[in-house]
PDB file of C-alpha atoms in Angstrom:
ATOM      1  CA  UNK A 156      10.777  -3.569  11.046  1.00 40.00           C
ATOM      2  CA  UNK A 157       9.999   0.265  11.363  1.00 43.00           C
ATOM      3  CA  UNK A 158      12.590   2.458   9.701  1.00 44.00           C
ATOM      4  CA  UNK A 159      13.125   5.528  12.382  1.00 46.00           C
ATOM      5  CA  UNK A 160      12.902   8.873  10.531  1.00 48.00           C
ATOM      6  CA  UNK A 161      15.091  10.470  12.629  1.00 50.00           C
ATOM      7  CA  UNK A 162      18.494   8.609  11.182  1.00 60.00           C
ATOM      8  CA  UNK A 163      20.355  10.133   8.549  1.00 70.00           C
ATOM      9  CA  UNK A 164      19.608   8.078   5.013  1.00 76.00           C
ATOM     10  CA  UNK A 165      23.001   7.263   3.024  1.00 73.00           C
ATOM     11  CA  UNK A 166      22.679   7.985  -0.784  1.00 74.00           C
ATOM     12  CA  UNK A 167      21.832   4.903  -2.606  1.00 82.00           C
ATOM     13  CA  UNK A 168      23.571   3.372  -5.983  1.00 88.00           C
ATOM     14  CA  UNK A 169      21.719   4.931  -8.968  1.00 91.00           C
ATOM     15  CA  UNK A 170      22.637   2.018 -11.081  1.00 93.00           C
ATOM     16  CA  UNK A 171      20.656  -0.374  -8.181  1.00 91.00           C
ATOM     17  CA  UNK A 172      17.809   2.108  -8.329  1.00 94.00           C
ATOM     18  CA  UNK A 173      17.429   2.109 -12.089  1.00 96.00           C
ATOM     19  CA  UNK A 174      17.716  -1.718 -12.472  1.00 96.00           C
ATOM     20  CA  UNK A 175      14.933  -1.816  -9.331  1.00 97.00           C
ATOM     21  CA  UNK A 176      12.268   0.584 -10.844  1.00 97.00           C
ATOM     22  CA  UNK A 177      13.072  -1.625 -14.615  1.00 98.00           C
ATOM     23  CA  UNK A 178      12.536  -5.099 -13.226  1.00 98.00           C
ATOM     24  CA  UNK A 179       9.713  -3.920 -10.635  1.00 98.00           C
ATOM     25  CA  UNK A 180       7.968  -1.926 -13.417  1.00 98.00           C
ATOM     26  CA  UNK A 181       8.059  -5.037 -15.958  1.00 98.00           C
ATOM     27  CA  UNK A 182       6.604  -7.136 -13.055  1.00 98.00           C
ATOM     28  CA  UNK A 183       3.738  -4.550 -12.563  1.00 98.00           C
ATOM     29  CA  UNK A 184       2.756  -4.628 -16.388  1.00 98.00           C
ATOM     30  CA  UNK A 185       2.917  -8.716 -16.454  1.00 97.00           C
ATOM     31  CA  UNK A 186       0.544  -8.644 -13.396  1.00 97.00           C
ATOM     32  CA  UNK A 187      -1.739  -5.880 -14.980  1.00 97.00           C
ATOM     33  CA  UNK A 188      -1.984  -8.285 -18.059  1.00 96.00           C
ATOM     34  CA  UNK A 189      -2.783 -11.399 -15.951  1.00 95.00           C
ATOM     35  CA  UNK A 190      -5.451  -9.400 -13.712  1.00 95.00           C
ATOM     36  CA  UNK A 191      -7.366  -8.132 -16.226  1.00 94.00           C
ATOM     37  CA  UNK A 192      -7.158 -11.314 -18.240  1.00 92.00           C
ATOM     38  CA  UNK A 193      -8.767 -13.253 -15.167  1.00 90.00           C
ATOM     39  CA  UNK A 194     -10.325 -11.401 -13.262  1.00 86.00           C
ATOM     40  CA  UNK A 195     -14.124 -12.527 -12.040  1.00 80.00           C
ATOM     41  CA  UNK A 196     -13.859 -15.298 -14.526  1.00 72.00           C
ATOM     42  CA  UNK A 197     -14.359 -19.035 -13.270  1.00 51.00           C
ATOM     43  CA  UNK A 198     -12.303 -18.043 -10.045  1.00 57.00           C
ATOM     44  CA  UNK A 199     -12.157 -20.732  -7.184  1.00 57.00           C
ATOM     45  CA  UNK A 200     -11.286 -19.330  -4.066  1.00 56.00           C
ATOM     46  CA  UNK A 201     -10.111 -20.973  -0.869  1.00 58.00           C
ATOM     47  CA  UNK A 202     -11.129 -19.889   2.300  1.00 54.00           C
ATOM     48  CA  UNK A 203      -8.346 -19.641   5.256  1.00 54.00           C
ATOM     49  CA  UNK A 204      -9.658 -17.982   8.342  1.00 50.00           C
ATOM     50  CA  UNK A 205     -12.387 -15.997   7.059  1.00 51.00           C
ATOM     51  CA  UNK A 206     -14.777 -16.472   4.103  1.00 48.00           C
ATOM     52  CA  UNK A 207     -13.293 -13.112   2.921  1.00 50.00           C
ATOM     53  CA  UNK A 208      -9.536 -13.990   3.264  1.00 55.00           C
ATOM     54  CA  UNK A 209      -9.293 -15.445  -0.169  1.00 60.00           C
ATOM     55  CA  UNK A 210      -5.979 -16.846  -1.667  1.00 66.00           C
ATOM     56  CA  UNK A 211      -6.481 -17.542  -5.911  1.00 79.00           C
ATOM     57  CA  UNK A 212      -4.649 -19.394  -8.428  1.00 84.00           C
ATOM     58  CA  UNK A 213      -3.728 -15.830  -9.811  1.00 89.00           C
ATOM     59  CA  UNK A 214      -2.572 -14.620  -6.691  1.00 91.00           C
ATOM     60  CA  UNK A 215      -0.010 -17.555  -6.445  1.00 90.00           C
ATOM     61  CA  UNK A 216       1.270 -17.790 -10.015  1.00 92.00           C
ATOM     62  CA  UNK A 217       1.820 -14.031  -9.841  1.00 95.00           C
ATOM     63  CA  UNK A 218       3.841 -14.253  -6.524  1.00 95.00           C
ATOM     64  CA  UNK A 219       5.999 -17.405  -8.354  1.00 95.00           C
ATOM     65  CA  UNK A 220       6.604 -15.442 -11.326  1.00 96.00           C
ATOM     66  CA  UNK A 221       7.780 -12.326  -9.098  1.00 97.00           C
ATOM     67  CA  UNK A 222       9.557 -14.708  -6.890  1.00 97.00           C
ATOM     68  CA  UNK A 223      11.678 -16.098  -9.659  1.00 97.00           C
ATOM     69  CA  UNK A 224      12.258 -12.995 -12.065  1.00 98.00           C
ATOM     70  CA  UNK A 225      13.690 -11.079  -8.478  1.00 98.00           C
ATOM     71  CA  UNK A 226      15.727 -14.353  -7.591  1.00 96.00           C
ATOM     72  CA  UNK A 227      17.208 -14.177 -11.068  1.00 97.00           C
ATOM     73  CA  UNK A 228      18.059 -10.341 -11.193  1.00 97.00           C
ATOM     74  CA  UNK A 229      18.498  -9.858  -7.549  1.00 97.00           C
ATOM     75  CA  UNK A 230      20.254 -12.881  -5.815  1.00 95.00           C
ATOM     76  CA  UNK A 231      19.947 -12.964  -2.127  1.00 94.00           C
ATOM     77  CA  UNK A 232      17.846 -10.585  -1.617  1.00 95.00           C
ATOM     78  CA  UNK A 233      14.996 -12.014   0.481  1.00 96.00           C
ATOM     79  CA  UNK A 234      11.338 -11.874  -1.186  1.00 96.00           C
ATOM     80  CA  UNK A 235       8.401 -11.670   1.370  1.00 95.00           C
ATOM     81  CA  UNK A 236       4.768 -12.300   0.245  1.00 91.00           C
ATOM     82  CA  UNK A 237       1.254 -13.030   0.781  1.00 73.00           C
ATOM     83  CA  UNK A 238      -0.022 -15.875  -0.734  1.00 63.00           C
ATOM     84  CA  UNK A 239       3.296 -18.231   0.026  1.00 60.00           C
ATOM     85  CA  UNK A 240       2.789 -17.636   3.984  1.00 55.00           C
ATOM     86  CA  UNK A 241       6.689 -16.558   3.682  1.00 50.00           C
ATOM     87  CA  UNK A 242       5.671 -13.137   4.806  1.00 46.00           C
ATOM     88  CA  UNK A 243       5.536 -14.560   8.616  1.00 47.00           C
ATOM     89  CA  UNK A 244       8.847 -15.851   8.376  1.00 45.00           C
ATOM     90  CA  UNK A 245      11.701 -13.748   9.822  1.00 47.00           C
ATOM     91  CA  UNK A 246      14.162 -11.494   8.037  1.00 49.00           C
ATOM     92  CA  UNK A 247      17.646 -11.479   9.277  1.00 47.00           C
ATOM     93  CA  UNK A 248      18.824  -8.571  10.761  1.00 46.00           C
ATOM     94  CA  UNK A 249      22.175  -8.492   8.656  1.00 50.00           C
ATOM     95  CA  UNK A 250      19.670  -8.617   5.264  1.00 70.00           C
ATOM     96  CA  UNK A 251      20.252  -4.916   3.907  1.00 90.00           C
ATOM     97  CA  UNK A 252      17.148  -5.052   1.160  1.00 95.00           C
ATOM     98  CA  UNK A 253      14.331  -6.954   0.980  1.00 96.00           C
ATOM     99  CA  UNK A 254      11.401  -7.364  -1.769  1.00 97.00           C
ATOM    100  CA  UNK A 255       7.817  -7.633  -0.224  1.00 97.00           C
ATOM    101  CA  UNK A 256       5.148  -8.491  -2.640  1.00 97.00           C
ATOM    102  CA  UNK A 257       1.079  -8.258  -2.404  1.00 96.00           C
ATOM    103  CA  UNK A 258       0.082  -9.706  -5.977  1.00 96.00           C
ATOM    104  CA  UNK A 259      -3.758  -9.145  -6.008  1.00 95.00           C
ATOM    105  CA  UNK A 260      -4.480  -6.499  -3.430  1.00 95.00           C
ATOM    106  CA  UNK A 261      -7.992  -6.153  -3.267  1.00 93.00           C
ATOM    107  CA  UNK A 262      -8.922 -10.169  -3.642  1.00 90.00           C
ATOM    108  CA  UNK A 263     -12.840  -9.608  -2.752  1.00 89.00           C
ATOM    109  CA  UNK A 264     -13.216  -7.653  -5.540  1.00 93.00           C
ATOM    110  CA  UNK A 265     -10.876  -9.349  -8.041  1.00 92.00           C
ATOM    111  CA  UNK A 266     -12.811 -12.365  -7.542  1.00 89.00           C
ATOM    112  CA  UNK A 267     -16.044 -10.352  -7.946  1.00 89.00           C
ATOM    113  CA  UNK A 268     -14.992  -8.974 -11.166  1.00 89.00           C
ATOM    114  CA  UNK A 269     -15.457  -5.054 -10.082  1.00 93.00           C
ATOM    115  CA  UNK A 270     -12.453  -3.176 -11.414  1.00 95.00           C
ATOM    116  CA  UNK A 271     -10.810  -1.956  -8.289  1.00 96.00           C
ATOM    117  CA  UNK A 272      -7.494  -4.099  -6.959  1.00 96.00           C
ATOM    118  CA  UNK A 273      -3.838  -3.852  -7.773  1.00 97.00           C
ATOM    119  CA  UNK A 274      -0.334  -5.782  -7.892  1.00 98.00           C
ATOM    120  CA  UNK A 275       2.067  -4.181  -5.307  1.00 98.00           C
ATOM    121  CA  UNK A 276       5.318  -4.575  -5.250  1.00 98.00           C
ATOM    122  CA  UNK A 277       8.355  -2.933  -3.183  1.00 98.00           C
ATOM    123  CA  UNK A 278      12.208  -2.745  -2.178  1.00 98.00           C
ATOM    124  CA  UNK A 279      12.649  -1.885   1.221  1.00 97.00           C
ATOM    125  CA  UNK A 280      15.938  -1.461   3.441  1.00 95.00           C
ATOM    126  CA  UNK A 281      16.004  -0.256   7.341  1.00 92.00           C
ATOM    127  CA  UNK A 282      15.278   3.181   6.109  1.00 94.00           C
ATOM    128  CA  UNK A 283      11.808   2.027   4.467  1.00 95.00           C
ATOM    129  CA  UNK A 284      10.893   1.459   0.913  1.00 97.00           C
ATOM    130  CA  UNK A 285      13.732   2.106  -1.572  1.00 97.00           C
ATOM    131  CA  UNK A 286      11.157   1.572  -4.701  1.00 98.00           C
ATOM    132  CA  UNK A 287       7.615   1.135  -4.825  1.00 98.00           C
ATOM    133  CA  UNK A 288       5.514   0.195  -7.467  1.00 98.00           C
ATOM    134  CA  UNK A 289       1.573  -0.397  -7.895  1.00 98.00           C
ATOM    135  CA  UNK A 290      -0.132  -1.565 -10.787  1.00 98.00           C
ATOM    136  CA  UNK A 291      -3.635  -0.106 -11.149  1.00 98.00           C
ATOM    137  CA  UNK A 292      -4.880  -2.532 -13.972  1.00 97.00           C
ATOM    138  CA  UNK A 293      -8.320  -1.468 -14.508  1.00 96.00           C
ATOM    139  CA  UNK A 294      -7.054   2.317 -15.227  1.00 96.00           C
ATOM    140  CA  UNK A 295      -3.852   0.959 -17.522  1.00 97.00           C
ATOM    141  CA  UNK A 296      -1.819   3.042 -15.059  1.00 98.00           C
ATOM    142  CA  UNK A 297       1.834   1.788 -13.407  1.00 98.00           C
ATOM    143  CA  UNK A 298       2.609   4.123 -10.489  1.00 98.00           C
ATOM    144  CA  UNK A 299       6.330   4.032  -9.850  1.00 98.00           C
ATOM    145  CA  UNK A 300       8.507   6.060  -7.094  1.00 98.00           C
ATOM    146  CA  UNK A 301      12.158   5.460  -5.996  1.00 97.00           C
ATOM    147  CA  UNK A 302      13.491   7.104  -3.291  1.00 96.00           C
ATOM    148  CA  UNK A 303      14.837  10.856  -4.198  1.00 94.00           C
ATOM    149  CA  UNK A 304      13.638  10.023  -8.004  1.00 96.00           C
ATOM    150  CA  UNK A 305       9.888  11.561  -7.430  1.00 97.00           C
ATOM    151  CA  UNK A 306       6.377   9.512  -8.258  1.00 98.00           C
ATOM    152  CA  UNK A 307       5.663   8.863 -12.081  1.00 98.00           C
ATOM    153  CA  UNK A 308       2.126   7.314 -13.418  1.00 98.00           C
ATOM    154  CA  UNK A 309       2.946   6.133 -16.726  1.00 98.00           C
ATOM    155  CA  UNK A 310       6.341   7.820 -16.886  1.00 97.00           C
ATOM    156  CA  UNK A 311       4.489  11.479 -16.181  1.00 98.00           C
ATOM    157  CA  UNK A 312       5.764  12.843 -12.922  1.00 98.00           C
ATOM    158  CA  UNK A 313       3.454  13.368 -10.157  1.00 97.00           C
ATOM    159  CA  UNK A 314       3.541  15.753  -7.437  1.00 97.00           C
ATOM    160  CA  UNK A 315       1.197  17.264  -5.251  1.00 97.00           C
ATOM    161  CA  UNK A 316      -0.490  20.499  -5.758  1.00 94.00           C
ATOM    162  CA  UNK A 317      -1.150  22.938  -2.406  1.00 91.00           C
ATOM    163  CA  UNK A 318      -5.032  22.759  -2.043  1.00 90.00           C
ATOM    164  CA  UNK A 319      -7.065  25.317   0.105  1.00 88.00           C
ATOM    165  CA  UNK A 320     -10.115  23.524   1.782  1.00 94.00           C
ATOM    166  CA  UNK A 321     -10.216  20.532   3.183  1.00 96.00           C
ATOM    167  CA  UNK A 322     -14.193  20.602   2.362  1.00 97.00           C
ATOM    168  CA  UNK A 323     -15.124  18.464  -0.677  1.00 97.00           C
ATOM    169  CA  UNK A 324     -12.386  15.939  -0.268  1.00 97.00           C
ATOM    170  CA  UNK A 325     -11.908  12.401  -0.257  1.00 98.00           C
ATOM    171  CA  UNK A 326     -10.241  10.319   2.410  1.00 98.00           C
ATOM    172  CA  UNK A 327      -9.531   6.868   1.992  1.00 98.00           C
ATOM    173  CA  UNK A 328      -9.771   3.795   4.636  1.00 98.00           C
ATOM    174  CA  UNK A 329     -10.350   0.383   4.813  1.00 97.00           C
ATOM    175  CA  UNK A 330     -11.665  -2.393   7.200  1.00 94.00           C
ATOM    176  CA  UNK A 331     -10.033  -4.087   9.406  1.00 90.00           C
ATOM    177  CA  UNK A 332      -9.766  -8.253   9.322  1.00 83.00           C
ATOM    178  CA  UNK A 333     -12.485  -8.116  12.277  1.00 81.00           C
ATOM    179  CA  UNK A 334     -14.622  -5.542  10.426  1.00 90.00           C
ATOM    180  CA  UNK A 335     -15.144  -2.063  11.287  1.00 94.00           C
ATOM    181  CA  UNK A 336     -11.867  -0.606  13.414  1.00 95.00           C
ATOM    182  CA  UNK A 337     -12.022   1.163  16.608  1.00 93.00           C
ATOM    183  CA  UNK A 338     -13.126   4.345  16.003  1.00 94.00           C
ATOM    184  CA  UNK A 339     -14.083   4.556  12.839  1.00 95.00           C
ATOM    185  CA  UNK A 340     -17.567   5.661  13.151  1.00 94.00           C
ATOM    186  CA  UNK A 341     -16.313   8.669  15.135  1.00 95.00           C
ATOM    187  CA  UNK A 342     -13.541   9.373  12.635  1.00 96.00           C
ATOM    188  CA  UNK A 343     -16.325   9.087   9.982  1.00 96.00           C
ATOM    189  CA  UNK A 344     -18.681  11.663  11.938  1.00 96.00           C
ATOM    190  CA  UNK A 345     -15.928  13.987  12.366  1.00 96.00           C
ATOM    191  CA  UNK A 346     -15.152  13.905   8.390  1.00 97.00           C
ATOM    192  CA  UNK A 347     -18.517  14.137   7.365  1.00 97.00           C
ATOM    193  CA  UNK A 348     -19.156  17.186  10.137  1.00 96.00           C
ATOM    194  CA  UNK A 349     -16.311  18.984   8.004  1.00 97.00           C
ATOM    195  CA  UNK A 350     -18.018  17.967   4.487  1.00 98.00           C
ATOM    196  CA  UNK A 351     -15.462  15.489   3.784  1.00 98.00           C
ATOM    197  CA  UNK A 352     -16.654  11.852   2.338  1.00 98.00           C
ATOM    198  CA  UNK A 353     -14.990   8.923   3.579  1.00 98.00           C
ATOM    199  CA  UNK A 354     -14.651   5.882   1.265  1.00 98.00           C
ATOM    200  CA  UNK A 355     -13.839   2.120   1.707  1.00 97.00           C
ATOM    201  CA  UNK A 356     -13.018   0.899  -1.903  1.00 95.00           C
ATOM    202  CA  UNK A 357     -11.266  -2.526  -1.064  1.00 95.00           C
ATOM    203  CA  UNK A 358      -7.742  -2.222  -1.984  1.00 97.00           C
ATOM    204  CA  UNK A 359      -5.124  -0.773   0.700  1.00 97.00           C
ATOM    205  CA  UNK A 360      -2.182   0.017  -1.819  1.00 98.00           C
ATOM    206  CA  UNK A 361      -4.956   2.143  -4.373  1.00 98.00           C
ATOM    207  CA  UNK A 362      -6.361   4.162  -0.905  1.00 98.00           C
ATOM    208  CA  UNK A 363      -2.742   5.079  -0.357  1.00 98.00           C
ATOM    209  CA  UNK A 364      -1.942   5.866  -3.940  1.00 98.00           C
ATOM    210  CA  UNK A 365      -5.212   8.163  -4.439  1.00 98.00           C
ATOM    211  CA  UNK A 366      -3.437  10.447  -2.171  1.00 98.00           C
ATOM    212  CA  UNK A 367      -0.102  10.295  -4.417  1.00 98.00           C
ATOM    213  CA  UNK A 368      -2.313  10.980  -7.275  1.00 98.00           C
ATOM    214  CA  UNK A 369      -4.290  14.250  -5.917  1.00 97.00           C
ATOM    215  CA  UNK A 370      -7.593  12.470  -5.785  1.00 97.00           C
ATOM    216  CA  UNK A 371      -7.683  11.861  -1.796  1.00 98.00           C
ATOM    217  CA  UNK A 372      -6.846  14.280   0.637  1.00 98.00           C
ATOM    218  CA  UNK A 373      -5.695  11.618   3.294  1.00 98.00           C
ATOM    219  CA  UNK A 374      -5.785   8.267   3.631  1.00 98.00           C
ATOM    220  CA  UNK A 375      -5.700   6.191   7.437  1.00 98.00           C
ATOM    221  CA  UNK A 376      -5.245   2.260   7.576  1.00 97.00           C
ATOM    222  CA  UNK A 377      -6.054   0.434  11.019  1.00 94.00           C
ATOM    223  CA  UNK A 378      -4.039  -2.717  10.349  1.00 90.00           C
ATOM    224  CA  UNK A 379      -2.222  -3.839   7.615  1.00 94.00           C
ATOM    225  CA  UNK A 380       0.961  -6.249   6.405  1.00 93.00           C
ATOM    226  CA  UNK A 381       4.418  -4.695   5.119  1.00 95.00           C
ATOM    227  CA  UNK A 382       3.378  -5.704   1.712  1.00 95.00           C
ATOM    228  CA  UNK A 383       0.041  -3.911   1.459  1.00 95.00           C
ATOM    229  CA  UNK A 384       1.649  -0.711   1.995  1.00 97.00           C
ATOM    230  CA  UNK A 385       5.088  -0.098   1.186  1.00 98.00           C
ATOM    231  CA  UNK A 386       4.919   0.199  -2.552  1.00 98.00           C
ATOM    232  CA  UNK A 387       2.356   2.667  -2.154  1.00 98.00           C
ATOM    233  CA  UNK A 388       4.040   4.769   0.762  1.00 98.00           C
ATOM    234  CA  UNK A 389       6.975   5.071  -1.371  1.00 98.00           C
ATOM    235  CA  UNK A 390       4.454   6.425  -4.151  1.00 98.00           C
ATOM    236  CA  UNK A 391       3.139   8.855  -1.634  1.00 98.00           C
ATOM    237  CA  UNK A 392       6.243  10.242   0.136  1.00 98.00           C
ATOM    238  CA  UNK A 393       7.757  10.837  -3.270  1.00 98.00           C
ATOM    239  CA  UNK A 394       4.730  12.963  -4.470  1.00 98.00           C
ATOM    240  CA  UNK A 395       5.390  15.032  -1.059  1.00 98.00           C
ATOM    241  CA  UNK A 396       2.500  13.138   0.968  1.00 98.00           C
ATOM    242  CA  UNK A 397       3.205  12.598   4.706  1.00 98.00           C
ATOM    243  CA  UNK A 398       3.092   9.303   6.545  1.00 98.00           C
ATOM    244  CA  UNK A 399       2.514   9.494   9.976  1.00 98.00           C
ATOM    245  CA  UNK A 400       2.010   7.310  12.532  1.00 97.00           C
ATOM    246  CA  UNK A 401      -0.641   7.034  15.689  1.00 94.00           C
ATOM    247  CA  UNK A 402       1.208   9.344  17.576  1.00 94.00           C
ATOM    248  CA  UNK A 403       1.881  11.958  14.788  1.00 96.00           C
ATOM    249  CA  UNK A 404       5.330  10.719  14.185  1.00 97.00           C
ATOM    250  CA  UNK A 405       6.693  10.932  10.925  1.00 97.00           C
ATOM    251  CA  UNK A 406       7.636   7.495   9.756  1.00 95.00           C
ATOM    252  CA  UNK A 407       8.362   5.800   6.515  1.00 96.00           C
ATOM    253  CA  UNK A 408       7.162   2.591   7.128  1.00 96.00           C
ATOM    254  CA  UNK A 409       4.837   2.932  10.356  1.00 96.00           C
ATOM    255  CA  UNK A 410       3.336  -0.277  12.317  1.00 92.00           C
ATOM    256  CA  UNK A 411       0.159  -0.020  14.286  1.00 91.00           C
ATOM    257  CA  UNK A 412      -1.750   2.253  11.918  1.00 96.00           C
ATOM    258  CA  UNK A 413      -1.112   4.535   9.495  1.00 98.00           C
ATOM    259  CA  UNK A 414      -2.254   7.984   8.196  1.00 98.00           C
ATOM    260  CA  UNK A 415      -0.838   9.409   4.548  1.00 98.00           C
ATOM    261  CA  UNK A 416      -2.133  12.668   3.908  1.00 98.00           C
ATOM    262  CA  UNK A 417      -1.563  16.230   1.998  1.00 97.00           C
ATOM    263  CA  UNK A 418       0.690  18.052   4.201  1.00 97.00           C
ATOM    264  CA  UNK A 419      -1.758  21.167   4.852  1.00 97.00           C
ATOM    265  CA  UNK A 420      -4.159  18.548   6.221  1.00 97.00           C
ATOM    266  CA  UNK A 421      -2.575  16.433   8.228  1.00 97.00           C
ATOM    267  CA  UNK A 422      -3.243  17.560  11.583  1.00 97.00           C
ATOM    268  CA  UNK A 423      -6.989  17.625  10.873  1.00 96.00           C
ATOM    269  CA  UNK A 424      -7.091  14.175  10.081  1.00 97.00           C
ATOM    270  CA  UNK A 425      -5.189  12.961  12.843  1.00 97.00           C
ATOM    271  CA  UNK A 426      -7.167  14.805  15.313  1.00 96.00           C
ATOM    272  CA  UNK A 427     -10.149  12.703  13.904  1.00 96.00           C
ATOM    273  CA  UNK A 428      -8.394   9.639  13.727  1.00 95.00           C
ATOM    274  CA  UNK A 429      -6.772   9.573  17.162  1.00 90.00           C
ATOM    275  CA  UNK A 430     -10.392  10.552  18.670  1.00 81.00           C
ATOM    276  CA  UNK A 431     -11.677   8.509  21.262  1.00 64.00           C
ATOM    277  CA  UNK A 432     -14.210   5.415  20.249  1.00 60.00           C
ATOM    278  CA  UNK A 433     -17.355   5.469  22.130  1.00 57.00           C
ATOM    279  CA  UNK A 434     -17.896   2.398  24.209  1.00 56.00           C
ATOM    280  CA  UNK A 435     -19.562  -0.432  23.054  1.00 52.00           C
ATOM    281  CA  UNK A 436     -23.239  -0.754  23.979  1.00 50.00           C
TER     282      UNK A 436
END
């Protein structure tokens, strides 16, 4: 479900925001400890449709723990997660809130012991992310945001600072399930012509988080699930980034592709992204 930015967004109960932030932060800390203690150590992944579409015991364990805690703290609020397969189940239209969780975002890196993966958790309503938390275990950072309360990294406020020049910047992206996404080569070429580096690092949530933190000027994602992006989109929006769909419309939780960018560079990145892909030979 995509929230429409044109709709008026009602104020949220402050106590709900505070409690959701506290519980999500606690779960993120738990996950960070588990991920750093187990990454690359005797992991036995199972394969699904792709040899790289891995589900690990760690992911299952973290999701079960997250579900137990959230069920106790927020009874009646659905929890949609990657590992259990429950993310494929529809959420009733009458449901006011839902949690979405990706217990190990960047599983390939986790299995290989490459220090770039994350835990992502978000509380969502019909207007988009309400609370988002992303744990960056290898840098000992917990990034957290709540609607109207800004973004923090380990408790320190984060806000995008204006940048004068796009050249020398970094744009993050990720491969699609089928590999290189349509138009990715053209996007990368146009970025290179503007002296902007494109990086594929292997964690969707951390890719978006880099924009929120000011490390990257933008991130473009072709396909993803809600749990992949919701927590990090909360960070980006509250830090001052713009979140657009492929048509360039502001959307708090886009479907079918998204662009997260520092506001001053959104038009450039959108034009590169929307350039027509070359026909396959």
